CSV table of C-alpha atoms and ligand atoms in Angstrom, one decimal:
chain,number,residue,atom,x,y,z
Q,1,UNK,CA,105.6,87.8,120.1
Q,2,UNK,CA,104.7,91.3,121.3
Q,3,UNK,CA,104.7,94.5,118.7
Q,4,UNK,CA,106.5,97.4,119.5
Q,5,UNK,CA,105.9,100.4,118.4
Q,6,UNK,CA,108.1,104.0,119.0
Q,7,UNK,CA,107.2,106.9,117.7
Q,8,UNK,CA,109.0,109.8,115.9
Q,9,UNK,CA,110.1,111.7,118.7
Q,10,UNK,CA,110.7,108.3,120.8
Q,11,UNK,CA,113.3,108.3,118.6
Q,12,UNK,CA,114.1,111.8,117.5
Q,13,UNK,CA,117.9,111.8,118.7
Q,14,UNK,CA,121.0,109.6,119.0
Q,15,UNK,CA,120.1,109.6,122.8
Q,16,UNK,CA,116.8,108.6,122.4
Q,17,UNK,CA,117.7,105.8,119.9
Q,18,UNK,CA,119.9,104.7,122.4
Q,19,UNK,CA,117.4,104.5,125.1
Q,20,UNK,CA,114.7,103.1,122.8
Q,21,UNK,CA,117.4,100.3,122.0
Q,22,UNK,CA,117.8,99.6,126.0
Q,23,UNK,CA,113.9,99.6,126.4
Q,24,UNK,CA,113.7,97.0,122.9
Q,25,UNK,CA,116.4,94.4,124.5
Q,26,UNK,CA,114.7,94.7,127.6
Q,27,UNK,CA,111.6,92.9,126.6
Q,28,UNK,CA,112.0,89.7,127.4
Q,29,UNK,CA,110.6,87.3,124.5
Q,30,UNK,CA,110.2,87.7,120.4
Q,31,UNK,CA,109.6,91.4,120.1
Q,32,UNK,CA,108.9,93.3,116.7
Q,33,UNK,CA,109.7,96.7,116.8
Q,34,UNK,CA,108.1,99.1,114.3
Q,35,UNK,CA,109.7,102.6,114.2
Q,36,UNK,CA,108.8,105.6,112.7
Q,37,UNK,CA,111.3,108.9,111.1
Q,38,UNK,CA,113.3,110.6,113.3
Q,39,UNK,CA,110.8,112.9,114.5
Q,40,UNK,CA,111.0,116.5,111.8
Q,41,UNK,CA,112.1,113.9,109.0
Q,42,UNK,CA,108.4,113.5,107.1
Q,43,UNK,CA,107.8,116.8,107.7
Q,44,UNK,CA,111.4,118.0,105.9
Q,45,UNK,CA,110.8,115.2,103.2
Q,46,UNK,CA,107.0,116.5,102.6
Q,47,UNK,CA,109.5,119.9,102.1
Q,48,UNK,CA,111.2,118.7,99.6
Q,49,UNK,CA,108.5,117.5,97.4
Q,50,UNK,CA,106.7,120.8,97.7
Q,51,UNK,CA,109.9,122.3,96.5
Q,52,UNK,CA,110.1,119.9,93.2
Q,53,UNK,CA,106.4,119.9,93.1
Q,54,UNK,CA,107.0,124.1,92.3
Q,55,UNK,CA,109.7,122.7,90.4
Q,56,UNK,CA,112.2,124.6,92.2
Q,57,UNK,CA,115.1,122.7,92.3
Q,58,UNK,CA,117.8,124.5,93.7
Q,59,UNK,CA,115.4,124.7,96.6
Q,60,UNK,CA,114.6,120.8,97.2
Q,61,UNK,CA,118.7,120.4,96.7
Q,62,UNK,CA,119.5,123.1,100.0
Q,63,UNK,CA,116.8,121.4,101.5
Q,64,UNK,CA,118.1,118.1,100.9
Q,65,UNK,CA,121.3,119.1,101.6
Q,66,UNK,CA,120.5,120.1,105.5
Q,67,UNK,CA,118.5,117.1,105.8
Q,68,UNK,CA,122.1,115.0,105.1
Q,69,UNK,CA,123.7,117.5,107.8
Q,70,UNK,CA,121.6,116.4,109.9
Q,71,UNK,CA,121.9,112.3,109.5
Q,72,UNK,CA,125.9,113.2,109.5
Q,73,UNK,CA,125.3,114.4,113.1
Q,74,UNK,CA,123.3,111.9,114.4
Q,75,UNK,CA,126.0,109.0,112.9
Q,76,UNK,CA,128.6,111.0,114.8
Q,77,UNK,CA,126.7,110.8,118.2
Q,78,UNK,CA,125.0,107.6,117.5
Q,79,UNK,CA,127.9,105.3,117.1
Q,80,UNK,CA,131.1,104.8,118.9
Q,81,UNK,CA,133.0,102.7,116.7
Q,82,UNK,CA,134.5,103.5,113.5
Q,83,UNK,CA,133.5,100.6,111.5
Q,84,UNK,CA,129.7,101.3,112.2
Q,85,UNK,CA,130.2,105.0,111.7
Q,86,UNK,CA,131.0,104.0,108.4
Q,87,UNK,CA,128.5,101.5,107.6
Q,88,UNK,CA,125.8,103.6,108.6
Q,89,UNK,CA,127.3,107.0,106.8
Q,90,UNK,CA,127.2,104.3,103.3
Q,91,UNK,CA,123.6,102.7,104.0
Q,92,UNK,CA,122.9,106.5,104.9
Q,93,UNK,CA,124.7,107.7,101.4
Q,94,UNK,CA,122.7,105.3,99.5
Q,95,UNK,CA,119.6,106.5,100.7
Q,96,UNK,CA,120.4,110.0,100.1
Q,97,UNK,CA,121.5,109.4,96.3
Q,98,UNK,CA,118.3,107.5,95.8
Q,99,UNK,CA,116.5,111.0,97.0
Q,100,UNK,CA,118.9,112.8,94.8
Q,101,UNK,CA,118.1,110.8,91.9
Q,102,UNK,CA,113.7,111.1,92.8
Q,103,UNK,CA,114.5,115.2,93.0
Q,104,UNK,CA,116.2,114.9,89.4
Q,105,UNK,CA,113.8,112.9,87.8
Q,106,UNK,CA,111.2,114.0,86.0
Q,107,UNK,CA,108.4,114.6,89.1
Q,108,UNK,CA,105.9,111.9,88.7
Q,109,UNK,CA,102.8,110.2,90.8
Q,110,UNK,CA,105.0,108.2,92.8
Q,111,UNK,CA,108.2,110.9,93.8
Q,112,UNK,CA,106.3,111.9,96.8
Q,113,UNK,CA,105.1,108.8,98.2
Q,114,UNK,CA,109.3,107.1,97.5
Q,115,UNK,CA,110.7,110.5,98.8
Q,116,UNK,CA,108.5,110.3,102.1
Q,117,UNK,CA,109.5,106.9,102.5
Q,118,UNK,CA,113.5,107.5,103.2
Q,119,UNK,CA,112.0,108.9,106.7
Q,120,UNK,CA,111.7,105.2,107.7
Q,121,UNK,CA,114.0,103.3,106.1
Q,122,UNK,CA,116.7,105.9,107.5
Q,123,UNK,CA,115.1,105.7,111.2
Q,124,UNK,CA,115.3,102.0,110.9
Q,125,UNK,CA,118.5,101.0,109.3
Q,126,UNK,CA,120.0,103.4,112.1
Q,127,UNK,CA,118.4,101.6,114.9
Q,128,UNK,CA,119.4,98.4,113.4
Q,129,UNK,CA,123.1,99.5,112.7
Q,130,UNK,CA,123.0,101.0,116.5
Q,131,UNK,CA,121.6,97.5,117.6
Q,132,UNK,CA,124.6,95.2,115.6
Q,133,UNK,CA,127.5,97.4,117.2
Q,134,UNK,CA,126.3,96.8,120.5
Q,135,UNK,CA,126.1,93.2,119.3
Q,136,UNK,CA,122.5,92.9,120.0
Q,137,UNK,CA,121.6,90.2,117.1
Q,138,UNK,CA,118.6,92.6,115.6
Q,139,UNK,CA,116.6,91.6,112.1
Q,140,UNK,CA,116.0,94.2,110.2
Q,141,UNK,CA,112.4,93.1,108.0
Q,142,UNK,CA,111.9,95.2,105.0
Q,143,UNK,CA,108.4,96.6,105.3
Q,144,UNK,CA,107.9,96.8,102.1
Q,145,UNK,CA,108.5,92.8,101.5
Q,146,UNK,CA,105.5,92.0,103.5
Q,147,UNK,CA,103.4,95.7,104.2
Q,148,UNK,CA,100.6,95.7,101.4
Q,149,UNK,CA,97.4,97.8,100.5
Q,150,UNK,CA,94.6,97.1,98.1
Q,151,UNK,CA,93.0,99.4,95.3
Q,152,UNK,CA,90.6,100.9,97.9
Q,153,UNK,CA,93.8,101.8,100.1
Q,154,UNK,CA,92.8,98.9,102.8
Q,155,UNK,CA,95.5,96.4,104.4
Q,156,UNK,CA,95.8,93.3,102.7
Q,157,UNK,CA,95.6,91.1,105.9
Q,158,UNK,CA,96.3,87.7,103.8
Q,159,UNK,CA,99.1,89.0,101.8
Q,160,UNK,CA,101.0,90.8,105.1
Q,161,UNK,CA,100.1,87.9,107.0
Q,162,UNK,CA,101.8,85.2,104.8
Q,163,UNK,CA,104.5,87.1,103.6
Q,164,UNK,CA,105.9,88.6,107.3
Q,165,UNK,CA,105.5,84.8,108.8
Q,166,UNK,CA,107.2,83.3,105.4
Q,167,UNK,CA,109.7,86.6,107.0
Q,168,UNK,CA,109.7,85.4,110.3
Q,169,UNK,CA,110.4,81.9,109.5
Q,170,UNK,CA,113.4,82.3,108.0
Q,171,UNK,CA,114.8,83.7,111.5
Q,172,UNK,CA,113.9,81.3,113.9
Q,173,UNK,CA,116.4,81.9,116.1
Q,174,UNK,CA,116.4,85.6,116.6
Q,175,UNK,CA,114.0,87.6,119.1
Q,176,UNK,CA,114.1,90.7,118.0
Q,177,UNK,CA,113.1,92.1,115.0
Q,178,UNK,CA,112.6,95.9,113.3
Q,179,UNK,CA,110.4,96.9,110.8
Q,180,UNK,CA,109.4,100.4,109.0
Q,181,UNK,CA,106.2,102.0,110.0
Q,182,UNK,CA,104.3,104.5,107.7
Q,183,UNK,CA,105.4,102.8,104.6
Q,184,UNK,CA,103.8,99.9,102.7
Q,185,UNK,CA,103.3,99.1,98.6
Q,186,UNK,CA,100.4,99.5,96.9
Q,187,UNK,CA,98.0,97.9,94.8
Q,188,UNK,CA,100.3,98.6,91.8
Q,189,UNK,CA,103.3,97.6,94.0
Q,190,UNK,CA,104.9,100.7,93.9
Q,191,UNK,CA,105.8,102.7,97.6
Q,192,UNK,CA,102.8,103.9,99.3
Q,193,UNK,CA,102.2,104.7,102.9
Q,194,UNK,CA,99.4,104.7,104.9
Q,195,UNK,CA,99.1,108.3,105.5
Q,196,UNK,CA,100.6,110.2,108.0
Q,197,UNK,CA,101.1,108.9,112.1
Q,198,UNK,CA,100.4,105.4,109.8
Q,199,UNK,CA,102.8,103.7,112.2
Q,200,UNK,CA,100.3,102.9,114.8
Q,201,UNK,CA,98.1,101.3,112.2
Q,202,UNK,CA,101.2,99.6,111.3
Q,203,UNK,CA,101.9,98.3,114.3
Q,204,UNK,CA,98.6,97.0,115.0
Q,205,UNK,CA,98.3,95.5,111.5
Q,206,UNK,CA,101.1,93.3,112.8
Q,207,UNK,CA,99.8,92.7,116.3
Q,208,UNK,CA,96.5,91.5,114.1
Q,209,UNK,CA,98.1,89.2,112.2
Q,210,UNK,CA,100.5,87.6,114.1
Q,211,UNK,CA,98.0,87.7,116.4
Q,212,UNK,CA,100.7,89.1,119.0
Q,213,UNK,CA,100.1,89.3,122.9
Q,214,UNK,CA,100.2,92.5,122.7
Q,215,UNK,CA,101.0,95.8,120.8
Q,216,UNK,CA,102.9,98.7,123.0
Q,217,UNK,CA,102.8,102.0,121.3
Q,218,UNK,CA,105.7,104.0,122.9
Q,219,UNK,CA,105.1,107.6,122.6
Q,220,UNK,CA,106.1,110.8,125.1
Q,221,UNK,CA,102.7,110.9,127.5
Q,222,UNK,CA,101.9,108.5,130.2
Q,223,UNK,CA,99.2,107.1,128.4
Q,224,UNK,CA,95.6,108.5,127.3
Q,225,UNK,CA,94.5,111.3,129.7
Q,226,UNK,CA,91.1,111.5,131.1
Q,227,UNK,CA,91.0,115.1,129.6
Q,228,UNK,CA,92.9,117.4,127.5
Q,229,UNK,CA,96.1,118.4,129.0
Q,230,UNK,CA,96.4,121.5,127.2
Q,231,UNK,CA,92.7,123.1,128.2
Q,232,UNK,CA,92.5,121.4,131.6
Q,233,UNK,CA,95.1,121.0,134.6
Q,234,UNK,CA,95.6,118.0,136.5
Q,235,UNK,CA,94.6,115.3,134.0
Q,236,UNK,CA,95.3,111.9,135.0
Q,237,UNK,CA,96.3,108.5,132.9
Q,238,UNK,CA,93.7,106.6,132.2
Q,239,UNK,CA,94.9,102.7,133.2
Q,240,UNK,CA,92.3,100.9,131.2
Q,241,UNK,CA,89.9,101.2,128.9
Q,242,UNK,CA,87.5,98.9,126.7
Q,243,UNK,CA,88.4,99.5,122.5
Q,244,UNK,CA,85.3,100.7,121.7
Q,245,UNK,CA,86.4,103.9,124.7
Q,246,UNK,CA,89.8,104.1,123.1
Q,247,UNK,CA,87.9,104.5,119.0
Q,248,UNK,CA,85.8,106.9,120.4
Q,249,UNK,CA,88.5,109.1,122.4
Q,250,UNK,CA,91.0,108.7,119.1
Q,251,UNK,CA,87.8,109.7,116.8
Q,252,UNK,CA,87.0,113.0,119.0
Q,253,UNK,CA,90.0,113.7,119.8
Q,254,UNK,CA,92.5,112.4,121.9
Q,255,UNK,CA,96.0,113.0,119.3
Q,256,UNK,CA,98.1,110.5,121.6
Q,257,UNK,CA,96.7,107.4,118.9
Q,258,UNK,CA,95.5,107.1,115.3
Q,259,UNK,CA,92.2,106.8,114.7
Q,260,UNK,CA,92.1,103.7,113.0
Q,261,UNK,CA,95.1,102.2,114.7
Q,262,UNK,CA,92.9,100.6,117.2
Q,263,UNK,CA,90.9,98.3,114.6
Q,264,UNK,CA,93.0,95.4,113.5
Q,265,UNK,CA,94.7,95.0,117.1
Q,266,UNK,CA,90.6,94.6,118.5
Q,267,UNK,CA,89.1,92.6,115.7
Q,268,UNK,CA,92.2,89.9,117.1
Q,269,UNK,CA,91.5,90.3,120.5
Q,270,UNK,CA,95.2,91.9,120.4
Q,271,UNK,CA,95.7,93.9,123.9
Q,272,UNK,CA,97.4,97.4,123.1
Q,273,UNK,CA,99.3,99.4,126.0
Q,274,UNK,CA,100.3,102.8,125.8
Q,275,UNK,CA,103.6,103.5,126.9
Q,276,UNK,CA,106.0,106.8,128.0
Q,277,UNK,CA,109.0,106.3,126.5
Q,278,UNK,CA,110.3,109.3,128.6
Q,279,UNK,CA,108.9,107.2,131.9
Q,280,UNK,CA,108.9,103.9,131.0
Q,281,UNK,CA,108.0,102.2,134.8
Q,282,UNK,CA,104.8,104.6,134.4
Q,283,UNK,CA,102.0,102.0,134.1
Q,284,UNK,CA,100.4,103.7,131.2
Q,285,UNK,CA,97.0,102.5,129.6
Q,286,UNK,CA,96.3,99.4,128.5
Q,287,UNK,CA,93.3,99.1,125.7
Q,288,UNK,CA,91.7,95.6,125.5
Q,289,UNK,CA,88.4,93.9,125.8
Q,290,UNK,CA,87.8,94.3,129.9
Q,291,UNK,CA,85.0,96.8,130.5
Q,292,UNK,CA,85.2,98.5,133.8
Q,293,UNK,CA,81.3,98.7,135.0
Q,294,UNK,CA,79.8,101.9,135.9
Q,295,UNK,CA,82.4,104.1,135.4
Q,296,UNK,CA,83.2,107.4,133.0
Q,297,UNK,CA,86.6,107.6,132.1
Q,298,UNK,CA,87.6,110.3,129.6
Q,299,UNK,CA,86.4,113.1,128.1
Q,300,UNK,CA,87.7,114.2,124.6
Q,301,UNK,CA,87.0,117.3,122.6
Q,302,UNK,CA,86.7,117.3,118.8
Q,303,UNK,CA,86.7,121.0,117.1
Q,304,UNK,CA,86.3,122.5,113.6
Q,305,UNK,CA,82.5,120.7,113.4
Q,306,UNK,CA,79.6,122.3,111.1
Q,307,UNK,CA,75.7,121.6,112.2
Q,308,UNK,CA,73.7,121.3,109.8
Q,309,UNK,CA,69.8,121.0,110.5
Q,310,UNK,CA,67.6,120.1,108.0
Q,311,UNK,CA,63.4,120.4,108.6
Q,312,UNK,CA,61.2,118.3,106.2
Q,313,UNK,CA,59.1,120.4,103.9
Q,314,UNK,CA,56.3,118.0,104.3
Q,315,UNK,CA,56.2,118.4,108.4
Q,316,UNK,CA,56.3,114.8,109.3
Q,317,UNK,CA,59.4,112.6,108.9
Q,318,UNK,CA,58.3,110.6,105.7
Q,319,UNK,CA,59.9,107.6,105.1
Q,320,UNK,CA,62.6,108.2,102.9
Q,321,UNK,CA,63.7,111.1,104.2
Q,322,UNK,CA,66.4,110.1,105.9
Q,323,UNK,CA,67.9,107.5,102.8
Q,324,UNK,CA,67.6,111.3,100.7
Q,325,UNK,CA,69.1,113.4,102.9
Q,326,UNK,CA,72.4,110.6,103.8
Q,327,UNK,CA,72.5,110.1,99.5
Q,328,UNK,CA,73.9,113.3,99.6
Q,329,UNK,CA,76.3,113.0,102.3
Q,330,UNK,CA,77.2,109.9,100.2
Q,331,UNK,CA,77.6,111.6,96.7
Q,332,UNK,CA,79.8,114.7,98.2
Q,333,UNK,CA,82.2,112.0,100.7
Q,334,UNK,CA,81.5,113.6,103.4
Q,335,UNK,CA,81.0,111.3,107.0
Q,336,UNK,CA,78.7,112.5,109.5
Q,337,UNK,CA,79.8,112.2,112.9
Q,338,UNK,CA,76.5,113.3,115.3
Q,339,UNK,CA,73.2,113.2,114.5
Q,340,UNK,CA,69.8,113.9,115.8
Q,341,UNK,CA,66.2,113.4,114.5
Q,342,UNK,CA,62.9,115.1,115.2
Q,343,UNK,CA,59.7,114.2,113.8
Q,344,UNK,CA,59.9,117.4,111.8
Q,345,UNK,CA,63.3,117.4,111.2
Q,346,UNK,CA,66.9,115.9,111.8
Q,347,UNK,CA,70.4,117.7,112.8
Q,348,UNK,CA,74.0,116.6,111.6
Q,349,UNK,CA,77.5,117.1,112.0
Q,350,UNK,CA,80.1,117.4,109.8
Q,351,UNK,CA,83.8,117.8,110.1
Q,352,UNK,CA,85.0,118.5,106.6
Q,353,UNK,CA,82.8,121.4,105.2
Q,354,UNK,CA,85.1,121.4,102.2
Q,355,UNK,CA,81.9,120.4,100.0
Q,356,UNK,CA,79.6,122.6,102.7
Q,357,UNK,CA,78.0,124.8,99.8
Q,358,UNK,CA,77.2,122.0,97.5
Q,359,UNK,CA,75.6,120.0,99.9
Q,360,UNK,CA,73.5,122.6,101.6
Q,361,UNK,CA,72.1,123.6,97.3
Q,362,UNK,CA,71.4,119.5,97.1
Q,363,UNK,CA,70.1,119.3,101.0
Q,364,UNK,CA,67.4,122.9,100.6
Q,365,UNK,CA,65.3,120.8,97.9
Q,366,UNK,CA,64.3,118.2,101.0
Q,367,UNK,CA,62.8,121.3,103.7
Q,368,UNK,CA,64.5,124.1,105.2
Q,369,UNK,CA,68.0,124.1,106.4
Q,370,UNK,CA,70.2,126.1,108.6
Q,371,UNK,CA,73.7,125.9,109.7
Q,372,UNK,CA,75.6,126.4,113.0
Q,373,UNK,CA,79.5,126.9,112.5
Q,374,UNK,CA,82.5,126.7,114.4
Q,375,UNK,CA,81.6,124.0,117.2
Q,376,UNK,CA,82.6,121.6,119.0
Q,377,UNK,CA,81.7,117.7,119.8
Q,378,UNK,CA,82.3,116.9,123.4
Q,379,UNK,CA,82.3,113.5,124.1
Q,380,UNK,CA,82.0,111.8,127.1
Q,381,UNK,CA,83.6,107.9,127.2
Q,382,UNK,CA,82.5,105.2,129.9
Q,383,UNK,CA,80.6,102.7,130.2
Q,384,UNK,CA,77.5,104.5,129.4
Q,385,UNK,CA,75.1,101.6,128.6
Q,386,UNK,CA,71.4,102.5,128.7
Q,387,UNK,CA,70.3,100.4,131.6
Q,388,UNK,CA,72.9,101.8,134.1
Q,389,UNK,CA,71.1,105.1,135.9
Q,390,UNK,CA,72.6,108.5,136.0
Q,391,UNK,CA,76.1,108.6,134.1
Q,392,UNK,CA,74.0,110.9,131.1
Q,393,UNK,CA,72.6,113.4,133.8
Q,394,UNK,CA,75.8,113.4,135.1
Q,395,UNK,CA,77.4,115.2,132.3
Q,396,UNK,CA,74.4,116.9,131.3
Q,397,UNK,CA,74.3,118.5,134.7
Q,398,UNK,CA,78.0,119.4,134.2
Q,399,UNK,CA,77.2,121.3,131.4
Q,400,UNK,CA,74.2,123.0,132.8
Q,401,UNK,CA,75.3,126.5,132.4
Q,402,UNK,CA,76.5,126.0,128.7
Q,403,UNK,CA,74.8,125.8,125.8
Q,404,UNK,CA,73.9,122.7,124.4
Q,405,UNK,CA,73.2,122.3,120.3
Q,406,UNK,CA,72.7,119.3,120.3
Q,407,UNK,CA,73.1,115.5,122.5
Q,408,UNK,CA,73.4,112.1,121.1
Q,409,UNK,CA,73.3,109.1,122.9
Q,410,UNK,CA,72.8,105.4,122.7
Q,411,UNK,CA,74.5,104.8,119.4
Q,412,UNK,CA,76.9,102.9,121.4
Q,413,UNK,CA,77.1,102.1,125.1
Q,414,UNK,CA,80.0,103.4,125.1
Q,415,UNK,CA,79.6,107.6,124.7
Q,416,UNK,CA,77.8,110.7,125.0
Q,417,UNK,CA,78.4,113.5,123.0
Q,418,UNK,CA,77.3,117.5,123.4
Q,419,UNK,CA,77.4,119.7,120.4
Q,420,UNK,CA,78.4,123.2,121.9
Q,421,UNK,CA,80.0,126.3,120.2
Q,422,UNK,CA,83.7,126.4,120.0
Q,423,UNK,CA,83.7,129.3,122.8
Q,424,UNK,CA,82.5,127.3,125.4
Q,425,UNK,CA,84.9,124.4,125.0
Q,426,UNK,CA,87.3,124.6,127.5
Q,427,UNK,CA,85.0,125.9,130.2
Q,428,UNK,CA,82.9,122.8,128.9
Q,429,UNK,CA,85.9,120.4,129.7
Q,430,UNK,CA,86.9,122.3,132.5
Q,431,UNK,CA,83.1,121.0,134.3
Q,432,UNK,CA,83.2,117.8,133.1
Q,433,UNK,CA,86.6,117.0,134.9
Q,434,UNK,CA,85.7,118.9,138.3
Q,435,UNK,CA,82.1,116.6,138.0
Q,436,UNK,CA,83.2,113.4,136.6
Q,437,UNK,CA,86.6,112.8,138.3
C,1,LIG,N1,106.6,109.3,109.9
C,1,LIG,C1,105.1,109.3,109.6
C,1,LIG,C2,104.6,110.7,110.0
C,1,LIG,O1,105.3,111.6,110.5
C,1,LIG,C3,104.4,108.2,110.2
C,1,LIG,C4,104.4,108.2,111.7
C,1,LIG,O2,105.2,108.9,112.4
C,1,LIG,O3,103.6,107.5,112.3
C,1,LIG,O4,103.4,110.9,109.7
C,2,MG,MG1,102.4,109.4,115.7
C-alpha cells in the first residue's frame, strides 16, 4: 500500500481534481489517498466562525452563502454527466445544511472544530464522486471512523491502526482508497483536527500504521529546496535526504512539510517522497533512512526568534543552574530551540515571546539577563557529524562578514545553527548557497 497525500491547492480546482484523479489511478498497486480542502476552503470556514464567534450572523450566512457559490461552480466544471452533477450538488447540500444548522446553533466548544471540518469532507466526497463517474471503483474511508486523538492531543496509533485495517478489510478487492486529512475525533469523540496543514501528519499517521511503502506528499514545488526560493535565486531540489535533515529543515523552516509530519512515517521506517503535482515526472525528494556521507544539503532560515542570555549571579555554573533556569521555561510552555552555555552564563532561544515578560521577572532572580530581539536561526543540514573535518568552518567561513549571536552544534550530527539578527538574513543565505553548493 502506498499513502498519498495532495494538498489544498493540488486540488484547488475542477482541473486540478481532475488531474490529481489521473496521477491517483496511475499508481499502480493499493494506494490511500488522503486529501485536504480545496485550497481557500479552511481559511473561508475559519471566516465563518469568526463571524458567529462576534455573533454576527447575517455575516457568517453571506459568507456561507459565497462559499456554496463556489461548490455550485466547481460541480458544474467538475462533472460531465447529469446524474453525478446531481449526486454531488445533494452530498454537497447536505453538507451545507449541516453548516447551516452549526451557524444557527447556539455557538458552543465544538462549532468551530465541526465547521472547519466540511473543508474535508467536501474535498473528498468530490474526488470520490469525480472518481465513480469515470467508473474508477474509488472507496471513500470516513476519517473520522478510524482518525483518533488522546486527551493530550497525540494520535492514537492502536485505535487508528485497528479500526482503518478492520476498514480496509472490508474492501479487499479495491485498490484505491480516499480518506479526509486535517480531521480526526477526539478524546471525547467529538470532531477535532489536528491543527492546521494536519494532512501531512495525517498522511503519515497512516503510512506508520499500515506500515505503507511509502508516503508521497503531492504539493506545488519540486520537492524541498536546498535554500529559500523566495530570498535566494537558483535553488535546487534536494533528491534525498536522511529524516533527522528533513525534521530539522521543517523545524527551521522549510513551509513545503509539517513539522511533525515526518515522525510517525520515520519511527516505521516508512520512506516519504515529495512530489510536484504541477510536474509530476520531476524526481522530487525522497526522505528516508539513507544518509549521504559528507555532504551539506540545505540551508533553512527560521525568523521571529528572541535571545535571551542569562549570567549566573554566583560567577561559576553551579549545579542546578541549568534545572532552574529550564523550570521556568517549563512553567510558562515555552520550548527553547538553541542554546549555548558558558561557565558564567548560558544563552537561549525562543520563538514564542508571548510569555517574554514573565519569564525574564522569574529568569533576573538566577543572575543578570539581557535580551536580543528580532533574529534569526540559520541552520545549516548535512551530514555534520563531529568526526568528519571542515563542513562547520565551512559555513562559519560563509558567514564571516556577518554577525554571529550565537553557534550551536553537536546536538545532532545532523545541523549547525547561527543566531544572526533578522537584517542579515538573506545576505546570510545568499553566502551559504554561493559556499555550500
Ligand atoms: N485544510 C487544512 C488547512 O488548511 C489542513 C491541510 O490543508 O493540511 O490547514
Ligand atoms: Mg499543507
Amino acid at each position: 500500500m502506498k499513502v498519498l497525500k495532495f494538498g489544498g491547492t493540488s486540488v484547488g480546482t475542477p482541473q486540478r481534481i481532475k488531474e490529481v484523479a489521473g496521477l491517483i489511478t496511475d499508481e499502480k498497486g493499493k494506494t490511500l489517498t488522503v486529501l485536504s480542502a480545496m485550497s481557500g476552503t479552511t481559511n473561508s470556514l475559519l471566516e465563518i466562525d469568526a463571524a458567529l464567534q462576534n455573533d454576527d450572523k447575517s455575516k457568517a450566512s453571506d459568507l456561507l452563502g459565497s462559499l456554496r457559490k463556489k461548490y455550485d461552480d466547481v460541480i458544474a466544471n467538475l462533472y460531465s454527466s447529469e446524474d453525478y452533477k446531481a449526486k454531488a450538488t445533494s452530498i454537497v447540500g447536505d453538507f451545507f445544511l449541516r453548516l447551516e444548522a452549526l451557524a444557527a446553533a447556539d455557538y458552543n466548544d465544538y462549532t468551530q472544530r465541526e465547521i472547519v471540518a466540511h473543508g474535508e469532507l467536501i474535498s473528498t466526497n468530490l474526488m470520490h464522486q469525480y472518481m465513480l463517474q469515470q467508473g474508477i471503483k474509488a472507496v471513500l474511508l470516513p476519517a473520522l471512523d478510524y482518525m483518533k486523538k488522546d486527551a493530550a492531543g497525540e494520535p492514537e496509533f492502536d485505535h487508528i491502526s485497528k479500526e482503518l485495517n478492520r476498514l480496509l478489510s472490508e474492501h479487499k478487492d479495491t485498490d484505491i482508497f480516499l480518506t479526509q486529512g486535517y480531521i480526526c475525533r477526539n478524546h471525547e469523540g467529538g470532531v477535532d483536527n489536528l491543527d492546521r496543514g494536519g494532512s501531512d501528519y495525517t498522511a503519515s499517521i497512516i503510512g506508520g500504521v499500515l506500515r505503507a511503502e511509502e508516503v508521497q506528499i503531492w504539493t506545488d514545488i519540486d520537492g524541498m529546496h536546498n535554500n529559500d526560493p523566495r530570498f535566494v535565486e537558483e535553488t535546487e531540489a534536494v533528491h534525498n535526504l536522511h529524516f533527522e535533515e528533513a525534521a530539522e529543515l521543517a523545524y527551521f523552516g522549510a513551509k513545503i512539510l509539517h513539522p511533525t509530519c515526518i515522525q510517525p512515517a520515520k519511527v516505521n521506517n516508512v520512506p516519504v517522497r515529495l512530489l510536484n503535482t504541477m510536474e509530476p515526472t520531476a524526481e522530487g525528494t525522497l526522505i528516508d533512512n539513507s544518509l549521504s556521507r559528507g555532504t551539506i544539503k540545505a540551508v533553512a532560515a527560521k525568523d521571529g526568534i528572541t535571545a535571551i542570555k542569562i549570567k549566573s549571579s554566583r560567577m561559576l555554573l553551579a549545579y542546578g543552574f541549568l534545572k532552574r533556569v529550564f523550570e521556568i521555561f517549563e512553567k510558562y510552555e515555552t520550548p527553547i530551540d538553541m542554546i549555548a552555555t558558558s561557565e558564567v552564563g548560558v544563552s537561549l532561544t525562543i520563538d514564542n515571546d508571548a510569555n517574554l515578560n514573565a519569564i525574564l521577572e522569574d529568569l533576573k532572580k538566577l543572575g543578570t539577563v539581557s535580551v536580543d530581539r528580532d533574529m534569526v536561526i540559520i541552520c545549516v543540514v548535512g551530514d555534520l557529524s563531529w568526526q568528519n573535518r571542515g563542513f562547520e568552518a565551512k559555513a562559519l567561513d560563509a558567514l564571516r562578514n556577518i554577525p554571529v549571536r550565537m553557534i550551536s552544534y553537536g546536538g545532532s550530527n545532523y545541523n549547525v545553527s547561527f543566531l544572526i539578527r533578522s537584517c542579515d538574513k538573506v545576505k546570510a543565505l545568499r553566502l551559504l548557497s554561493y559556499h555550500l553548493f
